[in-house]
Amino acid sequence: MNFLLTFPTTCAAVYLLRKPIKRWPVVFYLCAIALDTLYLVSGFIVLPRWLWGILVELVQRCELALALFAIVMLIGCLDSTSRLHRRLSPIRGELSIIAWILAMSHVTVYAVSYLPRLLSTNNLDENIVVSMAVALILLALLTVLGITSLNVVKRIMTATTWNRAQRLSYVFFGLVFCHLAFILAPAALHGGIAAQRSLLVYTALFGAYTILRIAKAIGNGHARRQPRVTQVHQPDCLFDPDEKATA
């Protein structure tokens, strides 16, 4: 349920910090790395309880990375001519890289915890096995999407190749929901109130994205059938591969 607080707070922070993020992205990348590092070393040092609680929610449970990924995807659902899209679209690449960095510590911790168990025993819960299999696919997709988000990589890729790589973001986002569902479903089915509420929140978020994305795709389809003179070409941004990218 803490995601209900994390997501709107992250949305507000992204909007207010959009200009600094665009102007000094490396500063935010370093902040994400610092947050990851603090979380990873917290297993060896004693931190104040309040700080540890924040790290668990934002980093260990990957809530901050998920919030950033959701923002990146939802920006792609906005009307390309809207003021909000024009203000936030230029930082989609930077936001995705920050989310990528934050997600890697989550991946590292759970990989260290679960992979030895997967390799050493066959007596694991089926949901855990499926969830870890999905997580491995997510890691591969996350690596591809993260690398192709870097400007130095985008410059050496053709627009067609870059767009094809970025179409994987739809698969990635869908599998994130599958991963969450497999993790939460057992507790939710056994009456766990927190798991049920979390699953409801995530279902609402991913469901809203799906509806908005389909609506935009239908709208784009109608626009393409209009006379060519009435169409206005909008350059693409990261994670919105339906239009030609301009690297």
Coordinates of N, CA and C in Angstrom, one line a residue:
M1 N 0.8 -1.2 0.0 CA 0.0 0.0 0.0 C 0.8 1.3 0.0
N2 N 2.1 1.1 0.4 CA 3.0 2.3 0.4 C 3.2 2.9 -1.0
F3 N 3.0 2.0 -2.0 CA 3.1 2.5 -3.4 C 2.1 3.6 -3.7
L4 N 1.0 3.6 -3.0 CA 0.0 4.7 -3.1 C 0.6 6.1 -2.7
L5 N 1.6 6.1 -1.9 CA 2.3 7.3 -1.5 C 3.5 7.5 -2.4
T6 N 4.2 6.5 -2.7 CA 5.4 6.6 -3.5 C 5.1 7.1 -4.8
F7 N 4.1 6.6 -5.5 CA 3.8 7.0 -6.9 C 3.5 8.5 -7.1
P8 N 2.5 9.0 -6.3 CA 2.2 10.4 -6.5 C 3.3 11.3 -6.1
T9 N 4.0 10.9 -5.0 CA 5.1 11.7 -4.6 C 6.2 11.8 -5.7
T10 N 6.5 10.6 -6.3 CA 7.5 10.6 -7.3 C 7.0 11.4 -8.6
C11 N 5.7 11.3 -8.9 CA 5.2 12.1 -10.0 C 5.4 13.6 -9.7
A12 N 5.1 14.1 -8.5 CA 5.3 15.5 -8.2 C 6.8 15.9 -8.3
A13 N 7.7 15.0 -7.7 CA 9.1 15.3 -7.7 C 9.6 15.4 -9.1
V14 N 9.2 14.5 -10.0 CA 9.7 14.5 -11.4 C 9.2 15.7 -12.1
Y15 N 8.0 16.2 -11.9 CA 7.5 17.4 -12.5 C 8.3 18.6 -12.1
L16 N 8.5 18.7 -10.8 CA 9.2 19.9 -10.2 C 10.7 19.9 -10.6
L17 N 11.3 18.7 -10.7 CA 12.7 18.6 -11.0 C 13.0 18.3 -12.5
R18 N 12.1 18.5 -13.3 CA 12.3 18.2 -14.7 C 13.4 18.9 -15.4
K19 N 13.5 20.2 -15.1 CA 14.6 21.0 -15.7 C 16.0 20.6 -15.2
P20 N 16.2 20.5 -13.8 CA 17.5 20.0 -13.4 C 17.8 18.6 -13.9
I21 N 16.8 17.7 -14.0 CA 17.1 16.3 -14.5 C 17.6 16.4 -15.9
K22 N 17.0 17.3 -16.7 CA 17.5 17.4 -18.1 C 18.8 18.1 -18.2
R23 N 19.1 19.1 -17.3 CA 20.3 19.8 -17.4 C 21.5 19.1 -16.8
W24 N 21.2 18.4 -15.7 CA 22.3 17.7 -15.0 C 21.9 16.2 -14.7
P25 N 21.7 15.4 -15.7 CA 21.3 14.1 -15.5 C 22.3 13.2 -14.7
V26 N 23.5 13.5 -14.8 CA 24.6 12.7 -14.2 C 24.4 12.8 -12.6
V27 N 24.0 14.0 -12.2 CA 23.8 14.2 -10.7 C 22.8 13.2 -10.2
F28 N 21.7 13.1 -11.0 CA 20.6 12.2 -10.5 C 21.0 10.7 -10.7
Y29 N 21.9 10.4 -11.7 CA 22.4 9.0 -11.8 C 23.2 8.7 -10.6
L30 N 24.1 9.7 -10.2 CA 24.9 9.4 -9.0 C 24.1 9.3 -7.7
C31 N 23.0 10.1 -7.6 CA 22.2 9.9 -6.5 C 21.5 8.6 -6.4
A32 N 21.1 8.0 -7.6 CA 20.6 6.7 -7.6 C 21.6 5.7 -7.2
I33 N 22.8 5.8 -7.7 CA 23.9 4.9 -7.4 C 24.2 5.0 -5.9
A34 N 24.2 6.2 -5.3 CA 24.4 6.3 -3.9 C 23.3 5.7 -3.1
L35 N 22.1 5.8 -3.5 CA 21.0 5.1 -2.8 C 21.1 3.6 -2.9
D36 N 21.5 3.1 -4.0 CA 21.7 1.7 -4.2 C 22.8 1.2 -3.2
T37 N 23.9 2.0 -3.2 CA 25.1 1.6 -2.4 C 24.7 1.6 -0.9
L38 N 24.0 2.6 -0.5 CA 23.6 2.7 0.9 C 22.8 1.5 1.3
Y39 N 21.9 1.1 0.4 CA 21.0 0.0 0.7 C 21.9 -1.3 0.8
L40 N 22.8 -1.5 -0.2 CA 23.6 -2.7 -0.2 C 24.5 -2.8 1.0
V41 N 25.1 -1.7 1.5 CA 26.0 -1.7 2.6 C 25.2 -1.8 4.0
S42 N 23.9 -1.5 3.9 CA 23.1 -1.5 5.1 C 23.1 -2.9 5.8
G43 N 23.4 -3.9 5.0 CA 23.5 -5.3 5.6 C 24.7 -5.4 6.5
F44 N 25.7 -4.5 6.4 CA 26.9 -4.6 7.2 C 27.1 -3.5 8.2
I45 N 26.2 -2.5 8.1 CA 26.3 -1.4 9.1 C 24.9 -1.2 9.7
V46 N 24.9 -0.6 10.9 CA 23.6 -0.3 11.5 C 23.1 1.1 11.1
L47 N 21.9 1.2 10.5 CA 21.3 2.4 10.1 C 20.1 2.8 11.0
P48 N 19.8 4.0 11.2 CA 18.6 4.4 11.9 C 17.4 3.7 11.4
R49 N 16.5 3.3 12.2 CA 15.3 2.5 11.8 C 14.5 3.3 10.7
W50 N 14.4 4.6 10.8 CA 13.6 5.3 9.9 C 14.2 5.3 8.5
L51 N 15.6 5.4 8.4 CA 16.3 5.3 7.2 C 16.2 3.9 6.5
W52 N 16.4 2.9 7.4 CA 16.3 1.5 6.9 C 14.9 1.3 6.3
G53 N 13.8 1.8 7.0 CA 12.5 1.6 6.5 C 12.3 2.2 5.1
I54 N 12.9 3.4 4.9 CA 12.8 4.1 3.6 C 13.5 3.3 2.5
L55 N 14.7 2.8 2.9 CA 15.4 2.0 1.9 C 14.7 0.7 1.5
V56 N 14.0 0.1 2.5 CA 13.3 -1.1 2.2 C 12.2 -0.9 1.2
E57 N 11.4 0.2 1.5 CA 10.3 0.5 0.6 C 10.7 1.0 -0.8
L58 N 11.7 1.9 -0.8 CA 12.0 2.5 -2.1 C 13.0 1.6 -2.9
V59 N 13.9 0.9 -2.3 CA 14.9 0.2 -3.0 C 14.7 -1.3 -3.0
Q60 N 14.6 -1.9 -1.8 CA 14.4 -3.4 -1.7 C 13.2 -3.8 -2.4
R61 N 12.1 -3.1 -2.2 CA 10.8 -3.5 -2.8 C 10.6 -2.9 -4.2
C62 N 11.6 -2.1 -4.6 CA 11.7 -1.5 -6.0 C 10.6 -0.6 -6.3
E63 N 10.0 0.1 -5.3 CA 8.9 0.9 -5.5 C 9.3 2.2 -6.2
L64 N 10.4 2.8 -5.9 CA 10.8 4.0 -6.6 C 11.1 3.7 -8.1
A65 N 11.8 2.6 -8.4 CA 12.1 2.3 -9.8 C 10.8 2.0 -10.5
L66 N 9.9 1.3 -9.9 CA 8.6 1.0 -10.6 C 7.8 2.3 -10.8
A67 N 7.8 3.2 -9.8 CA 7.1 4.5 -10.0 C 7.7 5.3 -11.2
L68 N 9.0 5.2 -11.3 CA 9.7 6.0 -12.4 C 9.4 5.3 -13.8
F69 N 9.4 4.0 -13.8 CA 9.1 3.3 -15.0 C 7.6 3.5 -15.4
A70 N 6.7 3.6 -14.5 CA 5.3 3.8 -14.7 C 5.2 5.2 -15.3
I71 N 5.9 6.2 -14.7 CA 5.8 7.6 -15.3 C 6.3 7.6 -16.7
V72 N 7.4 7.0 -17.0 CA 7.9 6.9 -18.3 C 6.9 6.4 -19.3
M73 N 6.3 5.3 -18.9 CA 5.3 4.7 -19.8 C 4.0 5.5 -20.0
L74 N 3.6 6.1 -18.9 CA 2.4 6.9 -18.9 C 2.6 8.2 -19.7
I75 N 3.8 8.7 -19.7 CA 4.0 9.9 -20.5 C 3.7 9.6 -22.0
G76 N 4.1 8.4 -22.4 CA 3.9 8.0 -23.7 C 2.4 7.9 -24.1
C77 N 1.5 7.9 -23.1 CA 0.1 7.8 -23.4 C -0.6 9.2 -23.5
L78 N 0.2 10.2 -23.2 CA -0.3 11.6 -23.3 C -0.4 12.0 -24.7
D79 N -1.3 12.9 -25.0 CA -1.4 13.6 -26.3 C -0.1 14.3 -26.6
S80 N 0.5 14.0 -27.7 CA 1.8 14.6 -28.1 C 1.7 16.1 -28.2
T81 N 0.6 16.7 -28.3 CA 0.5 18.2 -28.4 C 0.2 18.8 -27.0
S82 N 0.0 18.0 -26.0 CA -0.4 18.5 -24.7 C 0.8 19.2 -24.0
R83 N 0.5 20.1 -23.1 CA 1.6 20.8 -22.4 C 2.3 19.9 -21.5
L84 N 1.6 19.0 -20.9 CA 2.3 18.0 -19.9 C 3.3 17.1 -20.7
H85 N 2.8 16.7 -21.9 CA 3.7 15.8 -22.7 C 5.0 16.6 -23.1
R86 N 4.8 17.8 -23.6 CA 5.9 18.6 -24.0 C 6.9 18.9 -22.9
R87 N 6.4 19.0 -21.6 CA 7.3 19.3 -20.5 C 8.0 18.1 -20.0
L88 N 7.4 16.9 -20.1 CA 7.9 15.7 -19.5 C 8.6 14.8 -20.5
S89 N 8.2 14.8 -21.7 CA 8.7 13.9 -22.7 C 10.2 14.0 -22.9
P90 N 10.8 15.2 -22.8 CA 12.3 15.3 -23.0 C 13.1 14.6 -21.9
I91 N 12.5 14.2 -20.8 CA 13.3 13.6 -19.8 C 13.0 12.1 -19.6
R92 N 12.3 11.5 -20.6 CA 11.9 10.1 -20.5 C 13.2 9.2 -20.4
G93 N 14.1 9.6 -21.3 CA 15.4 8.8 -21.3 C 16.1 8.8 -20.0
E94 N 16.2 10.0 -19.4 CA 16.9 10.2 -18.1 C 16.2 9.5 -17.0
L95 N 14.8 9.5 -17.0 CA 14.1 8.9 -16.0 C 14.2 7.3 -16.1
S96 N 14.3 6.8 -17.3 CA 14.4 5.4 -17.5 C 15.8 4.9 -17.0
I97 N 16.8 5.7 -17.2 CA 18.2 5.3 -16.7 C 18.2 5.3 -15.2
I98 N 17.6 6.4 -14.6 CA 17.6 6.4 -13.1 C 16.8 5.2 -12.6
A99 N 15.7 4.8 -13.2 CA 14.9 3.7 -12.7 C 15.8 2.4 -13.0
W100 N 16.5 2.3 -14.1 CA 17.3 1.2 -14.4 C 18.4 1.0 -13.3
I101 N 19.0 2.1 -12.9 CA 20.0 2.0 -11.8 C 19.4 1.5 -10.5
L102 N 18.3 2.1 -10.2 CA 17.7 1.7 -8.9 C 17.2 0.3 -8.9
A103 N 16.7 -0.2 -10.1 CA 16.2 -1.6 -10.1 C 17.4 -2.6 -10.0
M104 N 18.6 -2.2 -10.4 CA 19.7 -3.2 -10.3 C 20.0 -3.7 -8.9
S105 N 19.9 -2.8 -7.9 CA 20.1 -3.3 -6.6 C 19.1 -4.3 -6.1
H106 N 17.8 -4.0 -6.5 CA 16.7 -5.0 -6.2 C 17.0 -6.3 -6.8
V107 N 17.5 -6.3 -8.1 CA 17.8 -7.5 -8.8 C 18.9 -8.3 -8.1
T108 N 20.0 -7.5 -7.7 CA 21.2 -8.1 -7.1 C 20.8 -8.8 -5.8
V109 N 20.1 -8.1 -5.0 CA 19.7 -8.7 -3.6 C 18.9 -10.0 -3.8
Y110 N 17.9 -10.0 -4.6 CA 17.0 -11.1 -4.7 C 17.7 -12.3 -5.5
A111 N 18.6 -11.9 -6.4 CA 19.3 -12.9 -7.2 C 20.2 -13.7 -6.2
V112 N 20.9 -13.0 -5.3 CA 21.8 -13.6 -4.4 C 21.0 -14.5 -3.4
S113 N 19.8 -14.1 -3.1 CA 19.0 -14.8 -2.1 C 18.3 -16.0 -2.7
Y114 N 17.8 -15.9 -4.0 CA 17.0 -17.0 -4.5 C 17.7 -18.0 -5.5
L115 N 18.7 -17.5 -6.2 CA 19.3 -18.3 -7.2 C 20.0 -19.6 -6.6
P116 N 20.7 -19.4 -5.5 CA 21.3 -20.6 -4.9 C 20.2 -21.7 -4.5
R117 N 19.0 -21.2 -4.0 CA 17.9 -22.1 -3.6 C 17.3 -22.7 -4.9
L118 N 17.3 -22.0 -6.0 CA 16.7 -22.6 -7.2 C 17.7 -23.7 -7.7
L119 N 19.0 -23.5 -7.6 CA 19.9 -24.4 -8.1 C 20.1 -25.6 -7.2
S120 N 19.8 -25.5 -5.9 CA 20.1 -26.6 -4.9 C 19.0 -27.5 -4.5
T121 N 17.8 -27.1 -4.9 CA 16.6 -27.9 -4.5 C 15.5 -27.8 -5.5
N122 N 14.7 -28.8 -5.5 CA 13.5 -28.9 -6.4 C 12.2 -28.7 -5.6
N123 N 12.4 -28.4 -4.3 CA 11.2 -28.3 -3.4 C 10.8 -26.9 -3.2
L124 N 10.8 -26.1 -4.2 CA 10.4 -24.7 -4.1 C 9.0 -24.5 -4.5
D125 N 8.3 -23.5 -3.9 CA 7.0 -23.1 -4.3 C 6.9 -22.8 -5.8
E126 N 5.9 -23.3 -6.5 CA 5.8 -23.1 -7.9 C 5.7 -21.6 -8.3
N127 N 5.0 -20.8 -7.5 CA 5.0 -19.4 -7.8 C 6.3 -18.7 -7.7
I128 N 7.2 -19.1 -6.8 CA 8.5 -18.6 -6.7 C 9.4 -18.9 -7.9
V129 N 9.2 -20.2 -8.4 CA 10.0 -20.6 -9.6 C 9.6 -19.8 -10.8
V130 N 8.2 -19.7 -11.0 CA 7.7 -18.9 -12.1 C 8.1 -17.4 -12.0
S131 N 8.0 -16.9 -10.8 CA 8.4 -15.5 -10.6 C 9.8 -15.2 -10.9
M132 N 10.7 -16.2 -10.5 CA 12.1 -16.0 -10.7 C 12.5 -16.1 -12.2
A133 N 11.7 -17.0 -12.9 CA 11.9 -17.2 -14.4 C 11.5 -15.9 -15.1
V134 N 10.4 -15.3 -14.7 CA 10.0 -14.0 -15.2 C 11.0 -12.9 -14.9
A135 N 11.6 -13.0 -13.7 CA 12.6 -12.0 -13.2 C 13.8 -12.0 -14.1
L136 N 14.2 -13.2 -14.5 CA 15.4 -13.4 -15.3 C 15.2 -12.8 -16.7
I137 N 13.9 -13.0 -17.2 CA 13.6 -12.4 -18.5 C 13.6 -10.8 -18.4
L138 N 13.0 -10.4 -17.2 CA 13.0 -8.9 -17.0 C 14.4 -8.3 -16.9
L139 N 15.3 -9.1 -16.3 CA 16.7 -8.6 -16.2 C 17.3 -8.4 -17.6
A140 N 17.1 -9.4 -18.5 CA 17.6 -9.3 -19.9 C 17.0 -8.1 -20.6
L141 N 15.7 -7.9 -20.5 CA 15.0 -6.8 -21.1 C 15.5 -5.5 -20.5
L142 N 15.7 -5.5 -19.2 CA 16.1 -4.3 -18.5 C 17.5 -3.9 -19.0
T143 N 18.3 -4.8 -19.2 CA 19.7 -4.6 -19.7 C 19.7 -3.9 -21.1
V144 N 18.9 -4.5 -22.0 CA 18.8 -4.0 -23.3 C 18.2 -2.6 -23.3
L145 N 17.1 -2.4 -22.6 CA 16.4 -1.1 -22.6 C 17.3 0.0 -21.9
G146 N 18.0 -0.4 -20.9 CA 18.9 0.5 -20.2 C 20.1 0.9 -21.1
I147 N 20.7 0.0 -21.7 CA 21.9 0.3 -22.6 C 21.4 1.2 -23.8
T148 N 20.3 0.8 -24.4 CA 19.9 1.6 -25.5 C 19.3 3.0 -25.1
S149 N 19.1 3.2 -23.8 CA 18.7 4.5 -23.4 C 19.8 5.5 -23.3
L150 N 21.0 5.0 -23.2 CA 22.2 5.9 -23.1 C 22.4 6.7 -24.4
N151 N 22.7 8.0 -24.3 CA 22.8 8.8 -25.5 C 23.9 8.3 -26.4
V152 N 25.0 7.9 -25.8 CA 26.2 7.4 -26.6 C 25.8 6.2 -27.4
V153 N 24.9 5.4 -26.9 CA 24.5 4.2 -27.7 C 23.4 4.6 -28.7
K154 N 22.5 5.5 -28.4 CA 21.5 6.0 -29.3 C 22.1 6.6 -30.5
R155 N 23.2 7.3 -30.3 CA 23.8 8.0 -31.5 C 24.3 7.1 -32.6
I156 N 24.7 5.9 -32.2 CA 25.3 5.0 -33.1 C 24.3 4.0 -33.7
M157 N 23.0 4.1 -33.2 CA 22.0 3.2 -33.7 C 21.1 3.9 -34.7
T158 N 20.6 3.2 -35.7 CA 19.7 3.8 -36.6 C 18.3 4.0 -35.9
A159 N 17.5 4.9 -36.4 CA 16.2 5.1 -35.8 C 15.4 3.8 -35.8
T160 N 15.4 3.0 -36.9 CA 14.7 1.8 -37.0 C 15.1 0.8 -36.0
T161 N 16.4 0.6 -35.9 CA 16.9 -0.4 -34.9 C 16.6 0.1 -33.5
W162 N 16.7 1.3 -33.2 CA 16.4 1.9 -31.9 C 14.9 1.7 -31.5
N163 N 14.1 2.0 -32.5 CA 12.6 1.8 -32.3 C 12.3 0.3 -32.0
R164 N 12.9 -0.6 -32.7 CA 12.6 -2.0 -32.5 C 13.1 -2.4 -31.2
A165 N 14.2 -1.9 -30.7 CA 14.7 -2.3 -29.4 C 13.7 -1.7 -28.3
Q166 N 13.2 -0.5 -28.5 CA 12.4 0.1 -27.5 C 11.0 -0.5 -27.5
R167 N 10.6 -1.2 -28.5 CA 9.3 -1.9 -28.5 C 9.3 -3.0 -27.4
L168 N 10.4 -3.4 -27.0 CA 10.5 -4.4 -25.9 C 10.0 -3.8 -24.6
S169 N 9.9 -2.5 -24.5 CA 9.4 -1.9 -23.3 C 8.0 -2.3 -22.9
Y170 N 7.2 -2.6 -24.0 CA 5.8 -3.0 -23.7 C 5.9 -4.4 -23.1
V171 N 6.7 -5.3 -23.6 CA 6.9 -6.6 -23.0 C 7.4 -6.5 -21.6
F172 N 8.4 -5.6 -21.4 CA 9.0 -5.4 -20.1 C 7.9 -5.0 -19.1
F173 N 7.1 -4.0 -19.4 CA 6.1 -3.5 -18.5 C 5.1 -4.5 -18.2
G174 N 4.7 -5.3 -19.2 CA 3.7 -6.3 -18.9 C 4.2 -7.4 -18.0
L175 N 5.5 -7.8 -18.2 CA 6.1 -8.9 -17.4 C 6.3 -8.4 -16.0
V176 N 6.5 -7.1 -15.8 CA 6.6 -6.5 -14.4 C 5.4 -6.8 -13.7
F177 N 4.2 -6.6 -14.3 CA 3.0 -6.9 -13.6 C 2.9 -8.4 -13.3
C178 N 3.2 -9.3 -14.3 CA 3.2 -10.7 -14.1 C 4.1 -11.1 -12.9
H179 N 5.3 -10.5 -12.8 CA 6.2 -10.8 -11.7 C 5.6 -10.4 -10.4
L180 N 5.0 -9.2 -10.3 CA 4.3 -8.8 -9.1 C 3.1 -9.7 -8.7
A181 N 2.4 -10.1 -9.7 CA 1.2 -10.9 -9.5 C 1.6 -12.3 -8.9
F182 N 2.6 -12.9 -9.5 CA 3.1 -14.2 -9.0 C 3.6 -14.1 -7.5
I183 N 4.2 -12.9 -7.2 CA 4.8 -12.8 -5.9 C 3.6 -12.6 -4.8
L184 N 2.6 -11.7 -5.2 CA 1.6 -11.4 -4.3 C 0.4 -12.3 -4.2
A185 N 0.2 -13.1 -5.3 CA -1.0 -13.9 -5.4 C -1.2 -14.9 -4.3
P186 N -0.1 -15.7 -3.9 CA -0.3 -16.7 -2.8 C -0.8 -16.1 -1.5
A187 N -0.2 -15.0 -1.1 CA -0.6 -14.3 0.1 C -2.0 -13.7 0.0
A188 N -2.3 -13.2 -1.2 CA -3.6 -12.6 -1.4 C -4.7 -13.6 -1.4
L189 N -4.5 -14.8 -2.0 CA -5.5 -15.9 -2.0 C -5.7 -16.5 -0.7
H190 N -4.7 -16.4 0.2 CA -4.8 -16.9 1.6 C -5.3 -15.8 2.6
G191 N -5.9 -14.7 2.0 CA -6.5 -13.8 2.9 C -5.6 -12.6 3.4
G192 N -4.4 -12.5 2.9 CA -3.5 -11.5 3.3 C -4.0 -10.1 2.8
I193 N -4.4 -9.3 3.8 CA -5.0 -8.0 3.4 C -4.0 -7.1 2.7
A194 N -2.8 -7.0 3.2 CA -1.8 -6.2 2.5 C -1.5 -6.6 1.1
A195 N -1.4 -7.9 0.9 CA -1.1 -8.4 -0.5 C -2.3 -8.2 -1.4
Q196 N -3.5 -8.3 -0.9 CA -4.7 -8.0 -1.7 C -4.8 -6.6 -2.1
R197 N -4.5 -5.7 -1.2 CA -4.5 -4.3 -1.5 C -3.4 -3.9 -2.5
S198 N -2.2 -4.4 -2.3 CA -1.1 -4.1 -3.2 C -1.5 -4.6 -4.6
L199 N -2.0 -5.8 -4.7 CA -2.4 -6.4 -6.0 C -3.4 -5.6 -6.6
L200 N -4.4 -5.0 -5.8 CA -5.4 -4.2 -6.4 C -4.8 -2.9 -6.9
V201 N -3.9 -2.3 -6.2 CA -3.3 -1.1 -6.6 C -2.5 -1.3 -7.9
Y202 N -1.7 -2.3 -8.0 CA -0.9 -2.6 -9.2 C -1.8 -2.9 -10.4
T203 N -2.8 -3.6 -10.1 CA -3.8 -4.0 -11.2 C -4.4 -2.7 -11.8
A204 N -4.8 -1.8 -10.9 CA -5.4 -0.5 -11.3 C -4.4 0.3 -12.1
L205 N -3.1 0.3 -11.7 CA -2.1 1.1 -12.4 C -1.8 0.5 -13.8
F206 N -1.5 -0.8 -13.9 CA -1.2 -1.4 -15.1 C -2.5 -1.5 -16.0
G207 N -3.6 -1.6 -15.4 CA -4.9 -1.6 -16.2 C -5.1 -0.2 -16.9
A208 N -4.9 0.8 -16.1 CA -5.0 2.2 -16.6 C -4.1 2.4 -17.7
Y209 N -2.8 2.0 -17.6 CA -1.9 2.2 -18.6 C -2.3 1.5 -19.9
T210 N -2.8 0.2 -19.8 CA -3.2 -0.5 -20.9 C -4.3 0.1 -21.7
I211 N -5.3 0.6 -20.9 CA -6.5 1.3 -21.5 C -6.0 2.6 -22.2
L212 N -5.2 3.4 -21.6 CA -4.7 4.6 -22.2 C -3.9 4.4 -23.4
R213 N -3.0 3.4 -23.3 CA -2.2 3.1 -24.5 C -2.9 2.6 -25.7
I214 N -4.0 1.8 -25.4 CA -4.8 1.3 -26.5 C -5.6 2.5 -27.1
A215 N -6.1 3.4 -26.3 CA -6.8 4.5 -26.7 C -5.9 5.4 -27.6
K216 N -4.7 5.6 -27.2 CA -3.8 6.4 -28.0 C -3.5 5.8 -29.3
A217 N -3.3 4.4 -29.3 CA -3.0 3.7 -30.6 C -4.2 3.9 -31.5
I218 N -5.4 3.8 -31.0 CA -6.6 4.0 -31.9 C -6.6 5.4 -32.4
G219 N -6.3 6.3 -31.5 CA -6.3 7.7 -32.0 C -5.3 8.0 -33.0
N220 N -4.1 7.4 -32.9 CA -3.0 7.5 -33.9 C -3.5 6.9 -35.2
G221 N -4.2 5.8 -35.1 CA -4.7 5.1 -36.3 C -5.6 6.0 -37.1
H222 N -6.5 6.7 -36.4 CA -7.5 7.6 -37.0 C -6.7 8.7 -37.6
A223 N -5.7 9.2 -37.0 CA -4.9 10.4 -37.5 C -4.2 10.0 -38.8
R224 N -3.7 8.8 -38.8 CA -2.9 8.4 -40.0 C -3.8 8.3 -41.2
R225 N -5.1 8.0 -41.0 CA -6.1 7.9 -42.1 C -6.6 9.3 -42.6
Q226 N -6.2 10.4 -41.9 CA -6.6 11.7 -42.3 C -5.7 12.1 -43.5
P227 N -6.2 13.1 -44.2 CA -5.3 13.7 -45.3 C -4.0 14.1 -44.8
R228 N -3.0 13.8 -45.6 CA -1.6 14.0 -45.2 C -1.3 15.5 -44.8
V229 N -2.0 16.4 -45.4 CA -1.7 17.8 -45.1 C -2.2 18.2 -43.7
T230 N -3.1 17.4 -43.0 CA -3.5 17.7 -41.7 C -2.7 17.1 -40.6
Q231 N -1.7 16.2 -41.0 CA -1.0 15.5 -40.0 C 0.2 16.4 -39.5
V232 N 0.5 16.3 -38.2 CA 1.6 17.0 -37.6 C 2.5 16.0 -37.1
H233 N 3.8 15.9 -37.6 CA 4.7 14.9 -37.1 C 5.3 15.4 -35.8
Q234 N 5.3 14.5 -34.8 CA 5.9 14.7 -33.5 C 7.1 13.8 -33.3
P235 N 8.3 14.3 -33.0 CA 9.4 13.4 -32.8 C 9.2 12.6 -31.6
D236 N 9.8 11.4 -31.6 CA 9.5 10.4 -30.6 C 10.5 10.6 -29.4
C237 N 10.1 10.0 -28.3 CA 11.0 9.9 -27.1 C 11.1 8.5 -26.7
L238 N 11.9 8.3 -25.7 CA 12.1 6.9 -25.2 C 10.8 6.3 -24.7
F239 N 10.6 5.0 -25.0 CA 9.5 4.2 -24.6 C 8.2 4.6 -25.3
D240 N 8.3 5.3 -26.4 CA 7.1 5.6 -27.2 C 7.4 5.3 -28.7
P241 N 7.6 4.0 -29.1 CA 8.2 3.7 -30.3 C 7.2 3.7 -31.5
D242 N 6.1 4.3 -31.4 CA 5.1 4.2 -32.5 C 5.4 5.3 -33.5
E243 N 6.3 6.2 -33.2 CA 6.6 7.3 -34.2 C 8.1 7.2 -34.4
K244 N 8.6 7.7 -35.5 CA 10.0 7.7 -35.8 C 10.8 8.4 -34.7
A245 N 11.9 7.8 -34.2 CA 12.8 8.4 -33.2 C 13.8 9.3 -33.9
T246 N 14.1 10.4 -33.1 CA 15.1 11.3 -33.6 C 16.2 11.3 -32.5
A247 N 17.3 10.6 -32.8 CA 18.3 10.5 -31.8 C 19.2 11.7 -31.7

